[in-house]
Short mmCIF file of C-alpha atoms and ligand atoms in Angstrom, two decimals:
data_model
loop_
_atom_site.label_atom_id
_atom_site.label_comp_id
_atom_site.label_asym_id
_atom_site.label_seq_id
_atom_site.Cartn_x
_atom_site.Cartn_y
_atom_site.Cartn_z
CA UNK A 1 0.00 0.00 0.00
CA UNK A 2 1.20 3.84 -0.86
CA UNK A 3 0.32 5.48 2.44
CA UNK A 4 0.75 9.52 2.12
CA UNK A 5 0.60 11.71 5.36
CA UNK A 6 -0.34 15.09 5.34
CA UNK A 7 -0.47 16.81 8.69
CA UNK A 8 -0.45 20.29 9.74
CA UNK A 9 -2.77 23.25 11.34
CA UNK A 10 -5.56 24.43 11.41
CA UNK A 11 -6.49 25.74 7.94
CA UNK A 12 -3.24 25.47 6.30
CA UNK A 13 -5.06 23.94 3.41
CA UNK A 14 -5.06 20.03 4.09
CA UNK A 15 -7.92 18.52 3.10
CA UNK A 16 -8.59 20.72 0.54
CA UNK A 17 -4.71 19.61 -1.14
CA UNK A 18 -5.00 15.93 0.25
CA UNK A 19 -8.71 15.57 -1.63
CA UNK A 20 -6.92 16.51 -4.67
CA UNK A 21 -4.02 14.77 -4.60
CA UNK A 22 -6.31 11.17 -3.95
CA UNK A 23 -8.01 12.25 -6.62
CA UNK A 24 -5.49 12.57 -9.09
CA UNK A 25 -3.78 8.83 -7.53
CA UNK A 26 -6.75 7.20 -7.21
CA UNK A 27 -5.94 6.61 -3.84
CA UNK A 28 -9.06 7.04 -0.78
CA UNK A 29 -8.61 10.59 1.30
CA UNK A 30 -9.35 9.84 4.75
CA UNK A 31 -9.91 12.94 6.85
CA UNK A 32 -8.75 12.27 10.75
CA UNK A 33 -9.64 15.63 11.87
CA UNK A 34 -13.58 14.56 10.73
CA UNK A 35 -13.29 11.73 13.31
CA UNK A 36 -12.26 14.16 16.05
CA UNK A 37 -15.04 16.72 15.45
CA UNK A 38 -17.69 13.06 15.58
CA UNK A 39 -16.10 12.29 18.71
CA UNK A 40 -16.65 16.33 19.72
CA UNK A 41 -20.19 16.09 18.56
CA UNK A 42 -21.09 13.03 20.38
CA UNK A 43 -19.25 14.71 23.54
CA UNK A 44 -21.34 17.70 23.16
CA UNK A 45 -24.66 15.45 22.40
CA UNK A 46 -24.14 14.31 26.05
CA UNK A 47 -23.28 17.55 27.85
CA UNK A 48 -19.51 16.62 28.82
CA UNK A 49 -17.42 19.73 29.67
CA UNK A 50 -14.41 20.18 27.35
CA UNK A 51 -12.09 19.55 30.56
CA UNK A 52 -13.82 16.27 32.01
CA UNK A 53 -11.05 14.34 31.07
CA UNK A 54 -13.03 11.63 33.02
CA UNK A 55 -15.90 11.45 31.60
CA UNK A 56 -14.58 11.82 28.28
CA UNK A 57 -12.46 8.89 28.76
CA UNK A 58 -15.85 6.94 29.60
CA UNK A 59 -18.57 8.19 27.58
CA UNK A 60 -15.97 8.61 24.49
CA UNK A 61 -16.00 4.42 24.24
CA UNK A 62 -19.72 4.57 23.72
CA UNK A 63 -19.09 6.60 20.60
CA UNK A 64 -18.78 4.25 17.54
CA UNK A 65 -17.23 6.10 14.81
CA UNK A 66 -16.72 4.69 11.03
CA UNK A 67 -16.21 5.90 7.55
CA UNK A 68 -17.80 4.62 4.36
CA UNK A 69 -17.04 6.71 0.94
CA UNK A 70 -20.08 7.83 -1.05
CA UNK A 71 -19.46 8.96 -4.47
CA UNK A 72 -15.67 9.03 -3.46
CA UNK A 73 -16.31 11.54 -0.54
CA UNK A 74 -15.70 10.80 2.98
CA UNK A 75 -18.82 10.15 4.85
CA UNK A 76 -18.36 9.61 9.32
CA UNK A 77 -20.43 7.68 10.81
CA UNK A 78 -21.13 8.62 14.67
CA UNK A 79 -23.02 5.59 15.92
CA UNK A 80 -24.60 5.08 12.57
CA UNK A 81 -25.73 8.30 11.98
CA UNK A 82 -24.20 10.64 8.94
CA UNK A 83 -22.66 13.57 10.77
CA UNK A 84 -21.01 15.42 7.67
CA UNK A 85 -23.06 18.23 8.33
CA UNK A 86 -22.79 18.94 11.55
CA UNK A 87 -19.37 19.02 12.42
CA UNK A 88 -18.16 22.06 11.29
CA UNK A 89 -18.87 24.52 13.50
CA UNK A 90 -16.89 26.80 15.86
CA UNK A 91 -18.23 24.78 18.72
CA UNK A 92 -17.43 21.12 17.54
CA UNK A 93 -13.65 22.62 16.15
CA UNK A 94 -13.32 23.88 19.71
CA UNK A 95 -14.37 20.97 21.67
CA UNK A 96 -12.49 18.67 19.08
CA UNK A 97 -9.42 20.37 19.77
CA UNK A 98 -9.97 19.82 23.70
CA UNK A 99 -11.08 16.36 23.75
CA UNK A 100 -7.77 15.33 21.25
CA UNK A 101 -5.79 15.52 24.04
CA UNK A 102 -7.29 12.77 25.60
CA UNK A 103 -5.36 9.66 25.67
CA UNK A 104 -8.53 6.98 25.25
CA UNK A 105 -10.39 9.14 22.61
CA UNK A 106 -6.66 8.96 20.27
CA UNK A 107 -6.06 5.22 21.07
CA UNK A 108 -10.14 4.78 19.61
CA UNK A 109 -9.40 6.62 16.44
CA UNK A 110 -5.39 5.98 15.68
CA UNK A 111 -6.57 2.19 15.46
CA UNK A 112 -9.53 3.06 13.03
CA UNK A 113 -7.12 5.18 11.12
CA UNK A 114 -3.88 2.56 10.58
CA UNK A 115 -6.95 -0.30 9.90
CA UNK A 116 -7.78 2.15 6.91
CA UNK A 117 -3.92 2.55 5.70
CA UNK A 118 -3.40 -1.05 5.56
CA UNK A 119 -6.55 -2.08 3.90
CA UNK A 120 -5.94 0.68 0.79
CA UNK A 121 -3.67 3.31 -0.61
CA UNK A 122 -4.26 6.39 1.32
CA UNK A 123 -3.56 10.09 1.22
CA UNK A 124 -4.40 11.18 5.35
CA UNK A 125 -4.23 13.98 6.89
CA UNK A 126 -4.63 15.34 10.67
CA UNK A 127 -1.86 16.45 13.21
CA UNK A 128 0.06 13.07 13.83
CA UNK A 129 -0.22 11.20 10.91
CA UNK A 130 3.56 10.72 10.47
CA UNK A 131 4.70 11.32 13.95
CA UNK A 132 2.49 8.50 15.40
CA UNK A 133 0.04 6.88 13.13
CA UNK A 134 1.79 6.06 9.82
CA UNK A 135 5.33 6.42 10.32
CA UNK A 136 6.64 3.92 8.07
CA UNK A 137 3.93 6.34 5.48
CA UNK A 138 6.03 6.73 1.91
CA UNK A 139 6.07 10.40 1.86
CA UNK A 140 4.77 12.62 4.63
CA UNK A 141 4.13 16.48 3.82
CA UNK A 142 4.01 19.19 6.26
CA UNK A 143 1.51 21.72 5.50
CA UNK A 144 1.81 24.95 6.89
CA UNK A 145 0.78 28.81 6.51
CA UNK A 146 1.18 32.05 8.61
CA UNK A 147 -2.04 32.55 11.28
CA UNK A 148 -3.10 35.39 9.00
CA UNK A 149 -3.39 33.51 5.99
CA UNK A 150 -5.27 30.79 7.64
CA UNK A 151 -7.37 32.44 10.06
CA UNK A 152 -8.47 35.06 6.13
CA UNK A 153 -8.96 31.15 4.35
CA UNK A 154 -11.76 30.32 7.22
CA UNK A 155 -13.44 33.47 7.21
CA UNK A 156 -13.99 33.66 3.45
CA UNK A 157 -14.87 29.54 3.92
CA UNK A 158 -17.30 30.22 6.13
CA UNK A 159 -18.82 33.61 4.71
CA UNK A 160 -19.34 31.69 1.50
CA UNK A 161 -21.46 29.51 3.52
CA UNK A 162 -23.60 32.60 4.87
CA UNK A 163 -22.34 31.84 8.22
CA UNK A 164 -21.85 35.14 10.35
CA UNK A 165 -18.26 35.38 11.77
CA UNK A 166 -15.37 37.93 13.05
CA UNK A 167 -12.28 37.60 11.67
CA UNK A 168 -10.24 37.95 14.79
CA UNK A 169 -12.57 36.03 16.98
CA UNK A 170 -11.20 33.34 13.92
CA UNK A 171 -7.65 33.85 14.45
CA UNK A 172 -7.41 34.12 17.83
CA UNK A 173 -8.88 30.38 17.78
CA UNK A 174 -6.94 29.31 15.50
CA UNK A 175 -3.95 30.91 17.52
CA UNK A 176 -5.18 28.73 20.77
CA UNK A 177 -6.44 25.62 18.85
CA UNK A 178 -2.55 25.59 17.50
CA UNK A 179 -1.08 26.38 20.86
CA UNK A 180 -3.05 23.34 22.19
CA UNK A 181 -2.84 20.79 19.42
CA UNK A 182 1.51 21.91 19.70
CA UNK A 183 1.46 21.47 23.49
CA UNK A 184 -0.35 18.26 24.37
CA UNK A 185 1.62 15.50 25.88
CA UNK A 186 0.42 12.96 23.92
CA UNK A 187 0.84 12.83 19.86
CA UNK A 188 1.12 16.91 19.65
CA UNK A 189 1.41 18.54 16.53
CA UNK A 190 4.49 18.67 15.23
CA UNK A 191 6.67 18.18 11.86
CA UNK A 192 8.26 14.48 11.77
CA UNK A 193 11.72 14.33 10.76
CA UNK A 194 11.28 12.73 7.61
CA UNK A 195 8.72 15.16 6.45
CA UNK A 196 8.46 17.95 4.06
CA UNK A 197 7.67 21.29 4.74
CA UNK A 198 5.77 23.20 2.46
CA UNK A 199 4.89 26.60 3.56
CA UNK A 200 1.49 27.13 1.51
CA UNK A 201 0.99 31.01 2.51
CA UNK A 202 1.93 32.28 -0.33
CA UNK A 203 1.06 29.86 -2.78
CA UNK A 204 -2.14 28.65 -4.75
CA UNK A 205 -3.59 25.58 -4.12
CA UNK A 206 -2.70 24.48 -7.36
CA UNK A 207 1.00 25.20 -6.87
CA UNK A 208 1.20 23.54 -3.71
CA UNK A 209 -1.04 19.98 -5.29
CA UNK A 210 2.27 20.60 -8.15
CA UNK A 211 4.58 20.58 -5.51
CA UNK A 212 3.34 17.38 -3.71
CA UNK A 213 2.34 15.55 -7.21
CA UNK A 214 5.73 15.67 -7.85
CA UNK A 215 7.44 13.82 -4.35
CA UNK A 216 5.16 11.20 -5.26
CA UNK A 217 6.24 7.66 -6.00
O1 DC Y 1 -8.20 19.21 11.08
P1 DC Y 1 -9.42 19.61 11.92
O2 DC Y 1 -9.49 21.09 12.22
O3 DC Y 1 -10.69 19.08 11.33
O4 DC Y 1 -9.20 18.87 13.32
C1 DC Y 1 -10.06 19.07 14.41
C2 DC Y 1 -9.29 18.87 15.73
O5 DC Y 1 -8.94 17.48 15.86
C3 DC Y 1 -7.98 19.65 15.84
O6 DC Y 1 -8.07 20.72 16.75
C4 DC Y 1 -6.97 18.67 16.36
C5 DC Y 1 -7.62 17.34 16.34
N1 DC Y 1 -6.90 16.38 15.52
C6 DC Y 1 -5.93 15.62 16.14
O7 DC Y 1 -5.65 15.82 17.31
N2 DC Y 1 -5.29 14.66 15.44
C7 DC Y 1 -5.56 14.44 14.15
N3 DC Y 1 -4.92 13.47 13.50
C8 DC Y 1 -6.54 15.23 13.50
C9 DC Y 1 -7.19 16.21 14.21
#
């Protein structure tokens, strides 16, 4: 199997670049940050404080989480249910950035992810793809962009979507979701030593799917 590992921060432009470059393979993009924010949701769903590290340790093993592919997109399944379109929002990217840090919710997911790299090629991306999940992956990518440029990519994301939003309430949680995701003790963000970095703040999405196209075996 080809594994490719694309991790990263917030809104550097992963899934956007790793959807295009399984596209162009043929390979199956599989989206680890979607299985956080279904673990967020269901912790939300049941009225668990962000820092109940207790009771998300507990309640997080009720939460079945699985991915099927329709029409080549990723779909997460939270317990059966289709969650796609409801895990997007400040709240669940706030949440899902709290509850990552918690040693029993990554143990759940990391085994659901490597299952998926074995069984197919893959292009993932998420935050420790090849620090800790895949790090025998063939080429790992580290995708990165200045807090400006990624906190201006979210805000035009989500004004396109008619959501109402202040840019510096955006990169001011971007600015903590990074500090947290680069300061947890287990798995924390950060560029494995094999990887490339690829600074995508001032590039075009196309440039940067070039870029990558061509480190591929
Ligand atoms: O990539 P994203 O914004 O959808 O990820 C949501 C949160 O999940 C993010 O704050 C960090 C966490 N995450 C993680 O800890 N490990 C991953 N492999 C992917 C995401």
């Amino acid at each position: 199997m080809y594994n490719i590992a694309i991790d990263g921060p917030a809104g550097a432009g992963k899934s956007t670049i790793a959807r295009q470059i399984a596209k162009r393979k043929g390979y199956i993009y599989v989206d680890t940050g979607a299985m956080y924010r279904a673990m967020a949701l269901f912790l939300l769903e049941n009225h668990i404080a962000p820092d109940d590290t207790e009771r998300i340790s507990q309640k997080s093993q009720e939460a079945d989480i699985s991915i099927i592919y329709e029409n080549g997109e990723q779909v997460v399944l939270l317990n059966g249910r289709n969650v796609n379109g409801l895990i997007r929002t400040e709240e669940v990217s706030n949440m899902s950035s709290a509850s990552s840090v918690n040693g029993d919710v990554r143990k759940k997911l990391v085994e659901l992810q490597q299952k998926l790299a074995k069984e197919a090629d893959v292009v993932m991306d998420g935050r420790d793809i090849g620090t800790c999940v895949l790090p025998h992956a063939d080429l790992k990518i580290y995708l990165t962009a200045s807090s400006e440029v990624r906190a201006k990519r979210r805000y035009d994301e989500m004004k396109a979507r008619g959501d109402v939003c202040d840019i510096d309430v955006i990169k001011k949680d971007i600015e903590e979701r990074d500090y947290r995701d680069m300061h947890r003790d287990i798995s924390p963000l950060k560029q494995a030593e094999d990887a490339v970095l690829v600074d995508s703040s001032d590039m075009t999405i196309g440039e940067v799917i070039d870029k990558i196209m061509g480190m591929c075996g």
